[in-house]
Coordinates of C-alpha atoms in Angstrom, one line a residue:
X1294 CA -10.0 -2.2 28.3
X1295 CA -7.1 -4.3 27.1
X1296 CA -4.4 -6.0 28.9
X1297 CA -1.2 -4.9 30.7
X1298 CA -2.2 -1.2 30.7
X1299 CA 0.9 0.7 32.1
X1300 CA 0.9 3.5 34.6
X1301 CA 4.6 3.8 33.9
X1302 CA 7.1 1.8 31.7
X1303 CA 10.8 2.7 31.8
X1304 CA 13.5 0.9 29.9
X1305 CA 16.7 1.3 27.8
X1306 CA 16.4 -2.0 26.0
X1307 CA 12.9 -3.5 25.8
X1308 CA 12.6 -6.8 27.6
X1309 CA 16.1 -6.5 29.2
X1310 CA 16.0 -3.7 31.8
X1311 CA 12.3 -2.7 32.1
X1312 CA 10.8 -1.2 35.3
X1313 CA 7.1 -0.9 35.1
X1314 CA 3.9 -0.4 37.2
X1315 CA 0.8 -1.6 35.5
X1316 CA -2.6 -3.2 35.6
X1317 CA -2.0 -7.0 35.6
X1318 CA -3.3 -8.5 32.4
X1319 CA -7.0 -7.5 32.3
X1320 CA -7.6 -7.8 36.1
X1321 CA -8.1 -5.2 38.9
X1322 CA -4.6 -6.1 40.2
X1323 CA -1.5 -3.9 40.1
X1324 CA 2.0 -5.3 39.2
X1325 CA 5.3 -3.7 39.9
X1326 CA 8.1 -5.4 37.9
X1327 CA 11.8 -5.1 37.5
X1328 CA 13.7 -6.8 34.7
X1329 CA 17.4 -7.3 35.0
X1330 CA 19.3 -9.0 32.2
X1331 CA 15.9 -10.0 30.7
X1332 CA 14.8 -11.8 33.8
X1333 CA 11.6 -10.4 35.4
X1334 CA 10.8 -10.4 39.1
X1335 CA 7.6 -8.7 40.3
X1336 CA 5.1 -8.1 43.1
X1337 CA 1.3 -8.1 42.5
X1338 CA -1.3 -6.5 44.7
X1339 CA -4.5 -8.5 44.0
X1340 CA -7.8 -6.8 43.3
X1341 CA -6.9 -3.3 44.5
X1342 CA -8.0 -1.2 41.6
X1343 CA -11.3 0.5 42.2
X1344 CA -12.8 1.7 38.9
X1345 CA -14.5 5.1 39.1
X1346 CA -12.5 6.2 42.2
X1347 CA -9.4 8.3 42.7
X1348 CA -6.7 6.2 44.3
X1349 CA -3.1 7.0 45.3
X1350 CA -1.0 4.1 44.2
X1351 CA 2.8 3.8 44.7
X1352 CA 5.5 1.2 44.3
X1353 CA 8.7 1.4 46.3
X1354 CA 12.0 -0.5 46.1
X1355 CA 14.8 -0.3 48.6
X1356 CA 18.5 -0.8 47.9
X1357 CA 18.3 -4.5 48.8
X1358 CA 15.5 -5.1 46.3
X1359 CA 12.6 -5.2 48.8
X1360 CA 9.5 -3.9 46.9
X1361 CA 6.1 -2.8 48.1
X1362 CA 2.9 -1.7 46.4
X1363 CA 0.9 0.8 48.4
X1364 CA -2.6 2.0 48.0
X1365 CA -3.6 5.1 49.9
X1366 CA -0.3 5.0 51.7
X1367 CA -1.0 1.5 53.0
X1368 CA 1.3 -1.4 52.0
X1369 CA -0.9 -4.1 50.2
X1370 CA 1.8 -6.4 48.7
X1371 CA 5.5 -7.0 49.0
X1372 CA 8.2 -9.2 47.5
X1373 CA 12.0 -9.4 46.8
X1374 CA 12.8 -8.1 43.3
X1375 CA 15.9 -7.3 41.4
X1376 CA 17.7 -4.1 42.1
X1377 CA 17.5 -2.4 38.7
X1378 CA 20.8 -2.0 36.7
X1379 CA 22.2 1.5 36.7
X1380 CA 21.5 2.2 33.0
X1381 CA 19.8 5.1 31.1
X1382 CA 16.2 4.2 30.5
X1383 CA 15.7 6.5 27.5
X1384 CA 12.3 5.0 26.7
X1385 CA 9.9 6.3 29.3
X1386 CA 6.1 6.1 29.1
X1387 CA 3.2 7.3 31.2
X1388 CA -0.1 5.7 30.5
X1389 CA 1.2 3.3 27.9
X1390 CA 3.7 0.5 27.3
X1391 CA 6.7 0.1 25.1
X1392 CA 5.0 -3.1 23.8
X1393 CA 2.6 -2.3 21.0
X1394 CA 0.3 -5.1 21.9
X1395 CA -0.3 -3.8 25.4
X1396 CA -3.3 -1.6 26.2
X1397 CA -3.2 2.1 26.9
X1398 CA -4.1 3.2 30.4
X1399 CA -7.8 4.1 30.5
X1400 CA -8.4 6.5 33.3
X1401 CA -6.9 9.7 34.7
X1402 CA -3.5 10.2 36.2
X1403 CA -3.1 13.2 38.4
X1404 CA 0.7 13.2 38.9
X1405 CA 3.7 11.1 38.4
X1406 CA 6.5 11.2 40.9
X1407 CA 9.7 9.2 40.4
X1408 CA 12.3 9.1 43.2
X1409 CA 15.8 7.6 43.5
X1410 CA 15.2 7.0 47.2
X1411 CA 12.7 4.7 48.9
X1412 CA 9.7 6.5 50.3
X1413 CA 8.2 5.2 53.5
X1414 CA 4.4 4.7 54.0
X1415 CA 4.5 7.7 56.4
X1416 CA 6.3 9.9 53.8
X1417 CA 3.8 8.8 51.1
X1418 CA 0.8 9.5 53.3
X1419 CA 2.1 12.9 54.4
X1420 CA 2.5 14.1 50.8
X1421 CA -0.1 12.2 48.8
X1422 CA -2.6 15.1 48.8
X1423 CA 0.0 17.8 48.5
X1424 CA 1.7 19.4 45.4
X1425 CA 5.5 19.2 45.8
X1426 CA 7.9 22.1 45.0
X1427 CA 10.0 19.9 42.7
X1428 CA 13.3 20.3 44.7
X1429 CA 12.6 17.6 47.3
X1430 CA 15.7 15.4 48.0
X1431 CA 15.6 12.3 45.8
X1432 CA 12.9 13.5 43.5
X1433 CA 14.1 12.7 39.9
X1434 CA 10.9 13.3 37.8
X1435 CA 7.8 15.2 38.8
X1436 CA 5.0 15.5 36.2
X1437 CA 2.0 17.4 37.6
X1438 CA 0.1 16.7 34.3
X1439 CA -2.0 19.9 34.8
X1440 CA -0.9 21.8 31.7
X1441 CA -4.4 22.1 30.2
X1442 CA -3.2 21.9 26.7
X1443 CA -0.1 21.7 24.4
X1444 CA 2.3 18.9 23.7
X1445 CA 4.7 19.2 26.7
X1446 CA 4.3 18.0 30.3
X1447 CA 6.6 20.1 32.5
X1448 CA 9.0 18.2 34.7
X1449 CA 8.9 20.3 38.0
X1450 CA 12.0 18.5 39.2
X1451 CA 14.0 20.1 36.4
X1452 CA 15.2 16.9 34.9
X1453 CA 13.5 16.9 31.5
X1454 CA 10.1 17.8 30.3
X1455 CA 8.0 15.0 28.7
X1456 CA 6.3 15.0 25.3
X1457 CA 2.6 14.4 25.2
X1458 CA 1.6 12.1 22.4
X1459 CA -2.0 11.6 21.3
X1460 CA -5.0 13.5 22.6
X1461 CA -5.1 13.7 26.4
X1462 CA -8.3 14.7 28.2
X1463 CA -7.8 18.0 29.8
X1464 CA -10.2 19.6 32.3
X1465 CA -11.3 16.4 33.9
X1466 CA -12.0 16.7 37.6
X1467 CA -9.3 15.1 39.7
X1468 CA -8.3 15.1 43.4
X1469 CA -7.8 18.4 45.1
X1470 CA -4.1 18.8 46.1
X1471 CA -2.9 21.3 48.7
X1472 CA 0.0 23.6 47.9
X1473 CA 3.4 22.7 49.3
X1474 CA 3.2 25.3 52.1
X1475 CA -0.5 24.9 53.0
X1476 CA -1.3 23.5 56.4
X1477 CA -2.7 20.0 56.7
X1478 CA -6.3 20.2 57.9
X1479 CA -6.8 18.8 61.4
X1480 CA -9.5 18.2 63.9
X1481 CA -9.2 18.4 67.6
X1482 CA -11.6 16.4 69.8
X1483 CA -12.1 17.2 73.5

């Protein structure tokens, strides 16, 4: 694998207003970074990537710039970042970077959910194993990435479908997600 493999990379002007979530360099660490005016601030969760295992990873940012990286709904790193500029980030990538020298993401991505509100650990935990309906408050992009073929990834939030470039691997076994109205399994102990 190469370096700086992105999970997501969003920007309007490369190097100026990027927001990205990526593998840090060639390590097993995750980095969430916000550039504002070309100045980057980031938070790194050290050695949290477990190759060969499905993991729910998330990055959150509140209106004051407080960022967290969560793995399995549990906060594993936090830092103060920039609040992103309110600009159109017309260059948006999943599984790759806008920089041609960065590596492609090598692995499987089950879903991509982008929100314009901060999600709490409890909210992330409650929905991490559940398909969403697409009309949840604050959900701005929702790519299920379960098309099975073709060159379009449907955006279930209704914002804008994504174009699939290259040859994705369809039919790989991923995590099993409940439907949005299915009950959460529970166990009662006496």
